[in-house]
Amino acid sequence: MAAAAEAAAGGGPGSQPAAQRRLRIISGHLRGSPASRAPEAERLLSPSQCRAGGAAERPVASTIPKKRQEILKWNGWGYNDSKFIFNKKGQAEFTGKRYRLSGMVLPVLKEWMEKSLGASLEHKITSRAFLNTSDVPPSIVNEEFLQDLRATKISYSQEAEDRVFRAHGHCLHEIFVLREGMFKRIPDIVVWPGCHDDVVKIVELACKHNLCIIPFGGGTSVSSALECPADERRTIVSLDTSQMNRILWIDEKNLTAHIEAGIIGQDLERQLGESGYCTGHEPDSMEFSSLGGWVATRASGMKKNIYGNIEDLVVHIKMVTPRGVIEKSCQVPRMSTGPDIHHFIMGSEGTLGVVTEVTIKIRPIPEYQKYGSVVFPNFDRGVACLREIAKQRCAPASIRLVDNAQFQFGHALKPQVASIFTSFLDGLKKFYITKFKGFDPNELCVATLLFEGDREKVLQHEKQVYDIAAKFGYDFQGILFLICSVC
């Protein structure tokens, strides 16, 4: 029996220490013991550099402020200054200065809304201001927890606006509730840890006082993960990671970066870009969503054809749980010993713990970018084309098939053109597609394309994709000839 046990452990007596070491490594992943700390630990910021209690070593350079209500809508998506309005002529405009559409007139949007959605300006619903304090559910506060929290000097708030802002994601039903009523239960306290150690303290206090914690990143969840159970009578803490937004180090030899999980996508790309790198991960929500949120929701990006999904980019995750800190014992992209703890963390939606730090793969900023589009006579032809591109494994960084309804909406968002020549050229292309090619405006669809990389390879890649598209009804050469002839 002893010999059989030794064989099961990996061989004879000489191999037993190796088997025990493997077992310690695997269990170390789960316990988060000191032995499991990454060998690169000396490269991380020291505890003295943590921004606990708001005493920052440097100002927070986040686009979204700590008080989100200063620039974001409380009952909708996006910035306060960016919205659709109708001017005195009844034409739609997009306000603000943040986007290409900002300040522009959209002459056909109203007509499209009336025709396609049955909307009418005669029926108006005025968006209300922020709720009165009396409309907000009262907080359930554990005073002993508050006393211990104050001792840590970690920033927190019990203000109604802060609580409401973190009580929801952006599901349709959540926005409807905000506009028409109020959630029956919202977080009682909002806390802003400044680093990993702060999160450890908060989780330990929550365990001590029997509280609930809901991690909050960018607030873009569409899975109802941020909603509070209506019948929960314990204190609910919203743990906002937004102040944990530093790039702790960049390893240029191995092309990896170790980053705090609260950083939002646009800030991450901007800061990496200053060093000549990017992640290539661009989910639709990247303007507001956080790195930790990408991990917790197992996010996918528009350019995953080249860069992969978040699970393809992650090298190392550090997560705080009620049972301790969980992390792998080394920072490598793959280990043969399993199970891989990352697969338990990614997609867990904050139910297992709080992601605090992530090591991800990075790449040099691509030398060349080129956008394009392909028009198909109908959706089925578009699907067939994309299937062929996938079969030949030549998909560009991003390729999206837009059905006719989305195409019509996109066309309705076209701004008023000041240039007569541009207007003429647009009309000529429309004539060529609908009259000469015979595409039905109510059936055609479009695929949007983005090519990235070395210029020469991008141009070769582009030709390959357009050659395939030509077999399914798209005439790139004809449109190009038409434009060149006019120009």
CSV table of C-alpha atoms in Angstrom, one decimal:
chain,number,residue,atom,x,y,z
A,1,MET,CA,0.0,0.0,0.0
A,2,ALA,CA,2.9,2.3,0.8
A,3,ALA,CA,4.4,1.6,-2.6
A,4,ALA,CA,1.1,2.2,-4.3
A,5,ALA,CA,0.7,5.5,-2.5
A,6,GLU,CA,4.2,6.6,-3.6
A,7,ALA,CA,3.4,5.7,-7.2
A,8,ALA,CA,0.1,7.7,-7.0
A,9,ALA,CA,2.1,10.6,-5.7
A,10,GLY,CA,4.3,10.5,-8.7
A,11,GLY,CA,6.9,7.7,-8.4
A,12,GLY,CA,9.2,6.2,-5.8
A,13,PRO,CA,10.5,7.6,-2.6
A,14,GLY,CA,12.8,10.0,-4.4
A,15,SER,CA,9.9,11.8,-6.1
A,16,GLN,CA,7.9,12.4,-2.9
A,17,PRO,CA,9.4,15.9,-2.2
A,18,ALA,CA,8.6,17.0,-5.8
A,19,ALA,CA,5.0,15.8,-5.4
A,20,GLN,CA,4.7,17.6,-2.1
A,21,ARG,CA,6.1,20.8,-3.7
A,22,ARG,CA,3.5,20.5,-6.5
A,23,LEU,CA,0.7,20.1,-3.9
A,24,ARG,CA,2.0,23.2,-2.0
A,25,ILE,CA,2.0,25.2,-5.2
A,26,ILE,CA,-1.6,24.2,-6.0
A,27,SER,CA,-2.9,24.8,-2.5
A,28,GLY,CA,-1.0,28.1,-2.5
A,29,HIS,CA,-3.2,29.3,-5.3
A,30,LEU,CA,-6.2,28.8,-3.2
A,31,ARG,CA,-5.0,29.9,0.2
A,32,GLY,CA,-3.3,33.1,-1.0
A,33,SER,CA,-0.5,32.3,1.5
A,34,PRO,CA,2.7,34.4,1.8
A,35,ALA,CA,4.5,31.6,-0.2
A,36,SER,CA,2.2,32.4,-3.2
A,37,ARG,CA,3.3,35.9,-3.6
A,38,ALA,CA,4.8,36.7,-7.0
A,39,PRO,CA,8.6,36.9,-7.2
A,40,GLU,CA,8.2,40.4,-8.7
A,41,ALA,CA,6.8,41.7,-5.4
A,42,GLU,CA,9.8,44.0,-4.8
A,43,ARG,CA,8.8,45.8,-8.0
A,44,LEU,CA,5.4,46.8,-6.6
A,45,LEU,CA,4.7,50.0,-4.7
A,46,SER,CA,5.4,49.8,-1.0
A,47,PRO,CA,2.5,50.1,1.5
A,48,SER,CA,3.7,53.6,2.4
A,49,GLN,CA,2.8,54.7,-1.2
A,50,CYS,CA,-0.9,53.6,-0.7
A,51,ARG,CA,-3.4,56.4,-0.8
A,52,ALA,CA,-5.3,55.3,2.3
A,53,GLY,CA,-7.4,58.0,3.8
A,54,GLY,CA,-7.1,60.2,0.8
A,55,ALA,CA,-3.5,61.1,1.5
A,56,ALA,CA,-2.3,60.5,-2.0
A,57,GLU,CA,1.3,60.2,-3.0
A,58,ARG,CA,0.2,61.8,-6.3
A,59,PRO,CA,-3.2,63.2,-7.5
A,60,VAL,CA,-5.6,60.7,-9.0
A,61,ALA,CA,-5.5,61.2,-12.8
A,62,SER,CA,-8.8,59.6,-13.6
A,63,THR,CA,-11.2,61.0,-16.2
A,64,ILE,CA,-14.1,60.0,-14.0
A,65,PRO,CA,-14.0,61.8,-10.6
A,66,LYS,CA,-14.5,60.3,-7.2
A,67,LYS,CA,-17.9,62.0,-7.0
A,68,ARG,CA,-19.3,60.5,-10.3
A,69,GLN,CA,-22.3,62.8,-10.2
A,70,GLU,CA,-20.1,65.8,-11.0
A,71,ILE,CA,-19.9,64.8,-14.7
A,72,LEU,CA,-22.1,61.7,-15.2
A,73,LYS,CA,-25.8,61.2,-15.6
A,74,TRP,CA,-27.5,59.8,-12.5
A,75,ASN,CA,-30.3,58.1,-14.5
A,76,GLY,CA,-28.8,57.3,-17.8
A,77,TRP,CA,-25.6,56.5,-19.8
A,78,GLY,CA,-22.7,58.9,-20.2
A,79,TYR,CA,-21.8,62.4,-19.4
A,80,ASN,CA,-24.2,65.1,-18.2
A,81,ASP,CA,-23.2,67.5,-21.0
A,82,SER,CA,-23.7,64.9,-23.8
A,83,LYS,CA,-27.3,64.4,-25.0
A,84,PHE,CA,-29.8,64.8,-27.9
A,85,ILE,CA,-31.9,67.9,-28.0
A,86,PHE,CA,-34.3,69.4,-30.6
A,87,ASN,CA,-33.6,73.0,-31.6
A,88,LYS,CA,-36.2,75.6,-32.5
A,89,LYS,CA,-36.4,74.3,-36.1
A,90,GLY,CA,-37.3,70.9,-34.8
A,91,GLN,CA,-33.9,69.4,-35.8
A,92,ALA,CA,-31.9,67.1,-33.6
A,93,GLU,CA,-28.6,68.2,-32.1
A,94,PHE,CA,-26.0,66.5,-30.0
A,95,THR,CA,-24.7,68.7,-27.2
A,96,GLY,CA,-21.3,68.9,-25.5
A,97,LYS,CA,-17.7,68.9,-26.9
A,98,ARG,CA,-16.5,65.3,-26.2
A,99,TYR,CA,-17.4,63.5,-29.4
A,100,ARG,CA,-17.3,64.0,-33.2
A,101,LEU,CA,-21.0,64.5,-33.2
A,102,SER,CA,-21.0,67.1,-30.5
A,103,GLY,CA,-22.4,70.5,-31.5
A,104,MET,CA,-23.6,69.1,-34.8
A,105,VAL,CA,-27.1,69.2,-36.4
A,106,LEU,CA,-28.6,65.8,-37.3
A,107,PRO,CA,-31.2,66.7,-39.9
A,108,VAL,CA,-32.8,63.3,-40.5
A,109,LEU,CA,-32.9,61.9,-37.0
A,110,LYS,CA,-36.3,63.3,-36.1
A,111,GLU,CA,-37.9,61.8,-39.2
A,112,TRP,CA,-36.3,58.4,-38.6
A,113,MET,CA,-37.5,58.4,-35.0
A,114,GLU,CA,-41.1,59.2,-36.1
A,115,LYS,CA,-41.1,56.7,-38.9
A,116,SER,CA,-39.2,53.8,-37.2
A,117,LEU,CA,-40.1,54.2,-33.5
A,118,GLY,CA,-43.4,55.9,-33.7
A,119,ALA,CA,-42.0,58.7,-31.5
A,120,SER,CA,-43.6,62.2,-31.5
A,121,LEU,CA,-42.3,65.5,-30.1
A,122,GLU,CA,-45.8,66.2,-29.0
A,123,HIS,CA,-45.5,63.6,-26.2
A,124,LYS,CA,-42.8,64.7,-23.9
A,125,ILE,CA,-41.6,63.2,-20.7
A,126,THR,CA,-39.4,65.6,-18.7
A,127,SER,CA,-36.4,64.1,-17.1
A,128,ARG,CA,-36.6,64.8,-13.4
A,129,ALA,CA,-33.8,66.2,-11.3
A,130,PHE,CA,-32.1,64.0,-8.7
A,131,LEU,CA,-34.4,62.4,-6.2
A,132,ASN,CA,-35.2,64.1,-3.0
A,133,THR,CA,-33.5,62.6,0.1
A,134,SER,CA,-36.9,61.4,1.2
A,135,ASP,CA,-37.2,59.3,-1.9
A,136,VAL,CA,-34.0,57.4,-1.2
A,137,PRO,CA,-34.3,54.3,1.0
A,138,PRO,CA,-32.8,54.9,4.5
A,139,SER,CA,-29.5,53.4,5.3
A,140,ILE,CA,-29.0,50.4,7.6
A,141,VAL,CA,-25.8,51.2,9.4
A,142,ASN,CA,-23.6,49.1,11.6
A,143,GLU,CA,-22.1,51.6,14.0
A,144,GLU,CA,-19.4,49.3,15.2
A,145,PHE,CA,-18.2,48.8,11.6
A,146,LEU,CA,-18.3,52.6,11.0
A,147,GLN,CA,-16.2,53.1,14.1
A,148,ASP,CA,-13.6,50.6,12.9
A,149,LEU,CA,-13.7,52.0,9.4
A,150,ARG,CA,-12.9,55.5,10.6
A,151,ALA,CA,-9.9,54.2,12.4
A,152,THR,CA,-8.4,53.0,9.1
A,153,LYS,CA,-8.8,56.5,7.6
A,154,ILE,CA,-10.2,54.9,4.4
A,155,SER,CA,-12.5,57.4,2.6
A,156,TYR,CA,-16.2,56.6,2.8
A,157,SER,CA,-19.6,58.3,2.3
A,158,GLN,CA,-23.2,57.9,3.4
A,159,GLU,CA,-24.6,60.6,1.1
A,160,ALA,CA,-27.7,59.8,-0.9
A,161,GLU,CA,-26.2,60.6,-4.3
A,162,ASP,CA,-23.2,58.5,-3.7
A,163,ARG,CA,-25.3,55.6,-2.6
A,164,VAL,CA,-27.8,55.8,-5.5
A,165,PHE,CA,-25.0,56.1,-8.1
A,166,ARG,CA,-23.6,52.7,-7.0
A,167,ALA,CA,-27.0,50.9,-6.6
A,168,HIS,CA,-27.3,49.9,-10.3
A,169,GLY,CA,-25.6,49.1,-13.5
A,170,HIS,CA,-27.0,49.9,-17.0
A,171,CYS,CA,-29.6,47.2,-17.7
A,172,LEU,CA,-32.7,48.6,-19.3
A,173,HIS,CA,-34.9,47.8,-16.3
A,174,GLU,CA,-32.4,49.5,-13.9
A,175,ILE,CA,-32.6,52.8,-15.9
A,176,PHE,CA,-36.4,52.5,-16.1
A,177,VAL,CA,-36.5,52.1,-12.3
A,178,LEU,CA,-34.3,55.2,-11.8
A,179,ARG,CA,-36.6,57.3,-14.1
A,180,GLU,CA,-39.9,56.1,-12.8
A,181,GLY,CA,-39.3,55.2,-9.1
A,182,MET,CA,-36.5,54.0,-6.9
A,183,PHE,CA,-34.9,50.8,-5.9
A,184,LYS,CA,-36.2,49.2,-2.7
A,185,ARG,CA,-32.7,48.6,-1.4
A,186,ILE,CA,-29.5,50.5,-2.2
A,187,PRO,CA,-26.0,50.4,-0.6
A,188,ASP,CA,-25.8,51.9,2.9
A,189,ILE,CA,-22.2,53.0,2.7
A,190,VAL,CA,-19.7,53.7,-0.1
A,191,VAL,CA,-16.0,53.1,0.6
A,192,TRP,CA,-13.1,54.1,-1.6
A,193,PRO,CA,-10.0,52.0,-0.9
A,194,GLY,CA,-6.7,53.5,-2.1
A,195,CYS,CA,-4.8,50.2,-2.7
A,196,HIS,CA,-4.9,46.4,-2.2
A,197,ASP,CA,-4.1,46.7,1.5
A,198,ASP,CA,-7.1,48.9,2.0
A,199,VAL,CA,-9.4,46.3,0.4
A,200,VAL,CA,-8.0,43.7,2.7
A,201,LYS,CA,-8.8,45.8,5.8
A,202,ILE,CA,-12.4,46.5,4.5
A,203,VAL,CA,-13.1,42.8,3.8
A,204,GLU,CA,-11.7,41.8,7.2
A,205,LEU,CA,-14.0,44.4,8.9
A,206,ALA,CA,-17.0,43.2,6.9
A,207,CYS,CA,-16.3,39.6,8.1
A,208,LYS,CA,-15.9,40.8,11.6
A,209,HIS,CA,-19.2,42.7,11.6
A,210,ASN,CA,-21.2,40.4,9.3
A,211,LEU,CA,-21.7,42.9,6.4
A,212,CYS,CA,-22.3,42.5,2.7
A,213,ILE,CA,-19.9,43.9,0.1
A,214,ILE,CA,-20.7,44.7,-3.5
A,215,PRO,CA,-17.6,45.5,-5.6
A,216,PHE,CA,-18.1,48.5,-7.9
A,217,GLY,CA,-15.8,49.3,-10.8
A,218,GLY,CA,-17.2,51.5,-13.6
A,219,GLY,CA,-20.9,50.8,-13.0
A,220,THR,CA,-21.4,49.6,-16.6
A,221,SER,CA,-22.7,46.1,-15.6
A,222,VAL,CA,-25.6,44.8,-17.7
A,223,SER,CA,-26.1,41.6,-15.6
A,224,SER,CA,-27.9,43.2,-12.6
A,225,ALA,CA,-24.8,42.3,-10.5
A,226,LEU,CA,-24.9,45.7,-8.7
A,227,GLU,CA,-28.5,45.5,-7.5
A,228,CYS,CA,-29.1,45.0,-3.8
A,229,PRO,CA,-31.4,42.2,-2.6
A,230,ALA,CA,-34.6,44.0,-1.4
A,231,ASP,CA,-34.9,41.7,1.7
A,232,GLU,CA,-31.3,42.1,2.8
A,233,ARG,CA,-31.2,43.6,6.4
A,234,ARG,CA,-27.5,43.6,6.9
A,235,THR,CA,-25.4,46.7,6.1
A,236,ILE,CA,-24.5,46.7,2.4
A,237,VAL,CA,-21.1,48.3,1.5
A,238,SER,CA,-20.4,49.4,-2.0
A,239,LEU,CA,-16.6,49.0,-2.5
A,240,ASP,CA,-15.7,51.5,-5.2
A,241,THR,CA,-12.3,50.7,-6.7
A,242,SER,CA,-12.0,53.9,-8.7
A,243,GLN,CA,-9.2,55.3,-6.5
A,244,MET,CA,-7.0,52.3,-7.3
A,245,ASN,CA,-6.0,53.4,-10.7
A,246,ARG,CA,-2.2,53.2,-11.0
A,247,ILE,CA,0.0,51.3,-13.4
A,248,LEU,CA,2.4,49.8,-10.9
A,249,TRP,CA,5.0,48.7,-13.4
A,250,ILE,CA,5.6,47.9,-17.0
A,251,ASP,CA,7.9,45.1,-18.0
A,252,GLU,CA,9.1,46.0,-21.5
A,253,LYS,CA,11.1,42.8,-22.0
A,254,ASN,CA,8.1,40.5,-21.4
A,255,LEU,CA,5.5,43.0,-22.6
A,256,THR,CA,3.4,42.9,-19.4
A,257,ALA,CA,2.0,45.5,-17.1
A,258,HIS,CA,0.9,45.3,-13.5
A,259,ILE,CA,-2.1,47.5,-12.9
A,260,GLU,CA,-4.5,48.4,-10.1
A,261,ALA,CA,-8.0,47.0,-11.0
A,262,GLY,CA,-9.9,50.3,-10.6
A,263,ILE,CA,-8.4,52.0,-13.6
A,264,ILE,CA,-11.0,52.7,-16.3
A,265,GLY,CA,-10.4,51.7,-19.9
A,266,GLN,CA,-9.8,55.1,-21.5
A,267,ASP,CA,-7.3,56.1,-18.7
A,268,LEU,CA,-5.5,52.8,-19.0
A,269,GLU,CA,-5.0,53.2,-22.8
A,270,ARG,CA,-3.9,56.8,-22.4
A,271,GLN,CA,-1.4,56.0,-19.7
A,272,LEU,CA,0.0,53.0,-21.6
A,273,GLY,CA,0.1,55.1,-24.7
A,274,GLU,CA,2.5,57.6,-23.1
A,275,SER,CA,5.0,54.7,-23.0
A,276,GLY,CA,4.2,53.5,-26.5
A,277,TYR,CA,2.0,50.5,-25.5
A,278,CYS,CA,-1.7,49.4,-25.6
A,279,THR,CA,-3.8,46.5,-24.4
A,280,GLY,CA,-5.8,46.3,-27.6
A,281,HIS,CA,-8.8,45.4,-25.4
A,282,GLU,CA,-11.7,47.6,-26.4
A,283,PRO,CA,-15.2,46.6,-25.1
A,284,ASP,CA,-18.0,48.9,-26.0
A,285,SER,CA,-18.0,50.2,-22.5
A,286,MET,CA,-14.3,50.9,-22.3
A,287,GLU,CA,-14.9,54.7,-21.8
A,288,PHE,CA,-16.3,54.0,-18.4
A,289,SER,CA,-15.6,50.3,-17.4
A,290,SER,CA,-12.7,49.3,-15.3
A,291,LEU,CA,-10.0,46.7,-15.6
A,292,GLY,CA,-11.3,44.8,-12.6
A,293,GLY,CA,-14.7,44.8,-14.2
A,294,TRP,CA,-13.3,43.3,-17.4
A,295,VAL,CA,-11.9,40.5,-15.4
A,296,ALA,CA,-15.0,40.0,-13.2
A,297,THR,CA,-17.3,39.9,-16.3
A,298,ARG,CA,-14.9,37.9,-18.5
A,299,ALA,CA,-15.2,40.8,-21.1
A,300,SER,CA,-14.7,40.7,-24.8
A,301,GLY,CA,-13.4,43.5,-26.9
A,302,MET,CA,-14.0,44.8,-30.4
A,303,LYS,CA,-10.5,43.9,-31.5
A,304,LYS,CA,-10.4,40.5,-30.0
A,305,ASN,CA,-9.5,39.0,-33.4
A,306,ILE,CA,-5.9,40.2,-32.9
A,307,TYR,CA,-5.6,40.8,-29.2
A,308,GLY,CA,-8.0,38.2,-27.8
A,309,ASN,CA,-10.5,38.4,-25.0
A,310,ILE,CA,-9.7,39.4,-21.5
A,311,GLU,CA,-8.9,35.8,-20.6
A,312,ASP,CA,-6.2,35.8,-23.3
A,313,LEU,CA,-4.6,38.9,-21.9
A,314,VAL,CA,-4.5,38.1,-18.2
A,315,VAL,CA,-1.3,36.8,-16.8
A,316,HIS,CA,-1.9,37.3,-13.0
A,317,ILE,CA,-4.9,38.3,-10.8
A,318,LYS,CA,-4.9,39.3,-7.2
A,319,MET,CA,-8.2,39.0,-5.4
A,320,VAL,CA,-9.3,39.6,-1.8
A,321,THR,CA,-11.9,37.1,-0.4
A,322,PRO,CA,-13.4,36.6,3.0
A,323,ARG,CA,-10.9,33.7,3.4
A,324,GLY,CA,-7.8,35.6,2.4
A,325,VAL,CA,-5.9,36.8,-0.7
A,326,ILE,CA,-6.0,34.5,-3.7
A,327,GLU,CA,-3.3,34.7,-6.4
A,328,LYS,CA,-1.0,32.4,-8.4
A,329,SER,CA,2.4,31.7,-7.1
A,330,CYS,CA,4.2,33.2,-10.1
A,331,GLN,CA,3.5,35.6,-13.0
A,332,VAL,CA,3.6,33.4,-16.1
A,333,PRO,CA,0.9,33.2,-18.8
A,334,ARG,CA,0.4,29.4,-18.4
A,335,MET,CA,1.1,26.7,-15.8
A,336,SER,CA,0.8,22.9,-16.3
A,337,THR,CA,-0.4,22.4,-12.8
A,338,GLY,CA,-4.1,23.0,-12.2
A,339,PRO,CA,-6.8,23.9,-11.7
A,340,ASP,CA,-6.2,27.4,-13.0
A,341,ILE,CA,-7.6,29.7,-10.3
A,342,HIS,CA,-8.1,32.5,-12.9
A,343,HIS,CA,-10.9,30.6,-14.5
A,344,PHE,CA,-12.8,30.7,-11.2
A,345,ILE,CA,-12.3,34.4,-10.9
A,346,MET,CA,-13.0,35.6,-14.4
A,347,GLY,CA,-16.8,35.9,-14.9
A,348,SER,CA,-17.5,35.6,-11.2
A,349,GLU,CA,-19.2,39.1,-11.2
A,350,GLY,CA,-17.9,40.1,-7.8
A,351,THR,CA,-19.5,37.1,-6.0
A,352,LEU,CA,-16.2,35.5,-4.8
A,353,GLY,CA,-14.2,38.6,-3.9
A,354,VAL,CA,-12.7,41.9,-5.0
A,355,VAL,CA,-10.1,42.0,-7.8
A,356,THR,CA,-7.4,44.4,-6.7
A,357,GLU,CA,-4.5,44.1,-9.1
A,358,VAL,CA,-4.0,42.5,-12.5
A,359,THR,CA,-1.0,41.7,-14.7
A,360,ILE,CA,-1.9,41.8,-18.4
A,361,LYS,CA,-0.1,41.4,-21.7
A,362,ILE,CA,0.5,44.6,-23.6
A,363,ARG,CA,1.7,45.4,-27.1
A,364,PRO,CA,3.4,48.3,-28.9
A,365,ILE,CA,0.9,50.7,-30.4
A,366,PRO,CA,0.2,49.6,-34.0
A,367,GLU,CA,2.1,51.4,-36.7
A,368,TYR,CA,-0.9,51.8,-39.0
A,369,GLN,CA,-4.7,51.8,-38.7
A,370,LYS,CA,-7.2,51.8,-41.5
A,371,TYR,CA,-11.0,51.8,-41.3
A,372,GLY,CA,-13.3,50.5,-44.0
A,373,SER,CA,-16.8,49.1,-44.7
A,374,VAL,CA,-18.5,46.6,-46.9
A,375,VAL,CA,-22.0,46.8,-48.2
A,376,PHE,CA,-24.1,43.7,-48.8
A,377,PRO,CA,-27.5,43.4,-50.5
A,378,ASN,CA,-29.0,41.6,-47.5
A,379,PHE,CA,-28.1,40.3,-44.1
A,380,ASP,CA,-27.8,36.6,-45.2
A,381,ARG,CA,-25.1,37.6,-47.8
A,382,GLY,CA,-23.3,39.5,-45.0
A,383,VAL,CA,-23.3,36.5,-42.7
A,384,ALA,CA,-22.0,34.2,-45.5
A,385,CYS,CA,-19.2,36.7,-46.2
A,386,LEU,CA,-18.1,36.8,-42.5
A,387,ARG,CA,-18.2,33.0,-42.3
A,388,GLU,CA,-15.9,32.8,-45.3
A,389,ILE,CA,-13.5,35.3,-43.8
A,390,ALA,CA,-13.5,33.3,-40.5
A,391,LYS,CA,-12.9,30.1,-42.4
A,392,GLN,CA,-9.9,31.6,-44.2
A,393,ARG,CA,-8.7,33.0,-40.8
A,394,CYS,CA,-8.1,36.5,-42.2
A,395,ALA,CA,-10.5,38.5,-40.0
A,396,PRO,CA,-9.2,42.1,-39.4
A,397,ALA,CA,-8.8,43.5,-35.9
A,398,SER,CA,-12.5,44.3,-35.9
A,399,ILE,CA,-15.3,43.3,-38.2
A,400,ARG,CA,-18.9,43.9,-37.3
A,401,LEU,CA,-22.0,43.1,-39.4
A,402,VAL,CA,-24.7,45.7,-38.9
A,403,ASP,CA,-28.3,44.8,-39.9
A,404,ASN,CA,-30.6,47.1,-41.8
A,405,ALA,CA,-32.2,48.6,-38.7
A,406,GLN,CA,-28.8,49.5,-37.3
A,407,PHE,CA,-27.7,50.8,-40.6
A,408,GLN,CA,-30.8,53.0,-40.9
A,409,PHE,CA,-30.1,54.4,-37.4
A,410,GLY,CA,-26.5,55.1,-38.2
A,411,HIS,CA,-27.5,56.9,-41.4
A,412,ALA,CA,-30.0,59.0,-39.3
A,413,LEU,CA,-27.1,60.1,-37.1
A,414,LYS,CA,-25.2,61.6,-40.0
A,415,PRO,CA,-24.5,65.3,-39.3
A,416,GLN,CA,-25.4,68.1,-41.6
A,417,VAL,CA,-22.7,68.4,-44.3
A,418,ALA,CA,-21.3,71.9,-44.9
A,419,SER,CA,-19.4,70.9,-48.0
A,420,ILE,CA,-21.4,70.7,-51.3
A,421,PHE,CA,-18.8,68.4,-52.8
A,422,THR,CA,-19.0,65.9,-49.9
A,423,SER,CA,-22.8,66.0,-50.1
A,424,PHE,CA,-22.6,65.3,-53.8
A,425,LEU,CA,-20.2,62.5,-53.3
A,426,ASP,CA,-22.4,60.8,-50.7
A,427,GLY,CA,-25.4,61.1,-53.1
A,428,LEU,CA,-23.3,59.6,-55.9
A,429,LYS,CA,-22.3,56.6,-53.8
A,430,LYS,CA,-25.9,56.1,-52.7
A,431,PHE,CA,-27.0,56.2,-56.3
A,432,TYR,CA,-24.4,53.7,-57.3
A,433,ILE,CA,-25.3,51.2,-54.6
A,434,THR,CA,-29.1,51.5,-54.8
A,435,LYS,CA,-29.7,52.2,-58.5
A,436,PHE,CA,-26.7,50.8,-60.4
A,437,LYS,CA,-26.1,47.8,-58.1
A,438,GLY,CA,-29.8,47.4,-57.3
A,439,PHE,CA,-29.5,47.0,-53.5
A,440,ASP,CA,-32.7,47.6,-51.7
A,441,PRO,CA,-32.3,50.4,-49.0
A,442,ASN,CA,-34.6,48.4,-46.7
A,443,GLU,CA,-32.6,45.2,-47.0
A,444,LEU,CA,-29.0,46.1,-47.4
A,445,CYS,CA,-26.6,45.8,-44.5
A,446,VAL,CA,-23.0,46.9,-43.7
A,447,ALA,CA,-19.9,45.4,-42.2
A,448,THR,CA,-17.5,47.8,-40.5
A,449,LEU,CA,-13.8,47.0,-40.6
A,450,LEU,CA,-10.7,48.0,-38.7
A,451,PHE,CA,-7.2,46.9,-39.8
A,452,GLU,CA,-4.2,47.4,-37.5
A,453,GLY,CA,-0.5,46.6,-37.7
A,454,ASP,CA,2.4,47.0,-40.1
A,455,ARG,CA,1.4,49.2,-43.0
A,456,GLU,CA,2.4,46.7,-45.7
A,457,LYS,CA,0.6,43.8,-44.0
A,458,VAL,CA,-2.5,45.9,-43.4
A,459,LEU,CA,-2.8,46.7,-47.1
A,460,GLN,CA,-2.3,43.1,-48.0
A,461,HIS,CA,-4.9,42.0,-45.4
A,462,GLU,CA,-7.3,44.7,-46.6
A,463,LYS,CA,-7.1,43.4,-50.2
A,464,GLN,CA,-7.7,39.8,-49.1
A,465,VAL,CA,-10.8,40.8,-47.2
A,466,TYR,CA,-12.3,42.9,-50.0
A,467,ASP,CA,-11.6,40.1,-52.5
A,468,ILE,CA,-13.7,37.8,-50.4
A,469,ALA,CA,-16.4,40.4,-50.0
A,470,ALA,CA,-16.6,40.8,-53.8
A,471,LYS,CA,-17.9,37.3,-54.0
A,472,PHE,CA,-20.9,38.2,-51.9
A,473,GLY,CA,-22.1,41.2,-53.8
A,474,TYR,CA,-19.8,44.0,-52.7
A,475,ASP,CA,-18.1,46.0,-55.5
A,476,PHE,CA,-15.2,47.8,-53.9
A,477,GLN,CA,-13.4,48.4,-57.2
A,478,GLY,CA,-16.5,49.9,-58.7
A,479,ILE,CA,-17.0,52.4,-55.8
A,480,LEU,CA,-13.3,53.2,-55.8
A,481,PHE,CA,-13.4,53.9,-59.6
A,482,LEU,CA,-16.5,56.1,-59.2
A,483,ILE,CA,-14.9,58.2,-56.4
A,484,CYS,CA,-11.6,58.5,-58.3
A,485,SER,CA,-13.4,59.5,-61.5
A,486,VAL,CA,-15.2,62.4,-59.7
A,487,CYS,CA,-12.1,63.5,-57.9
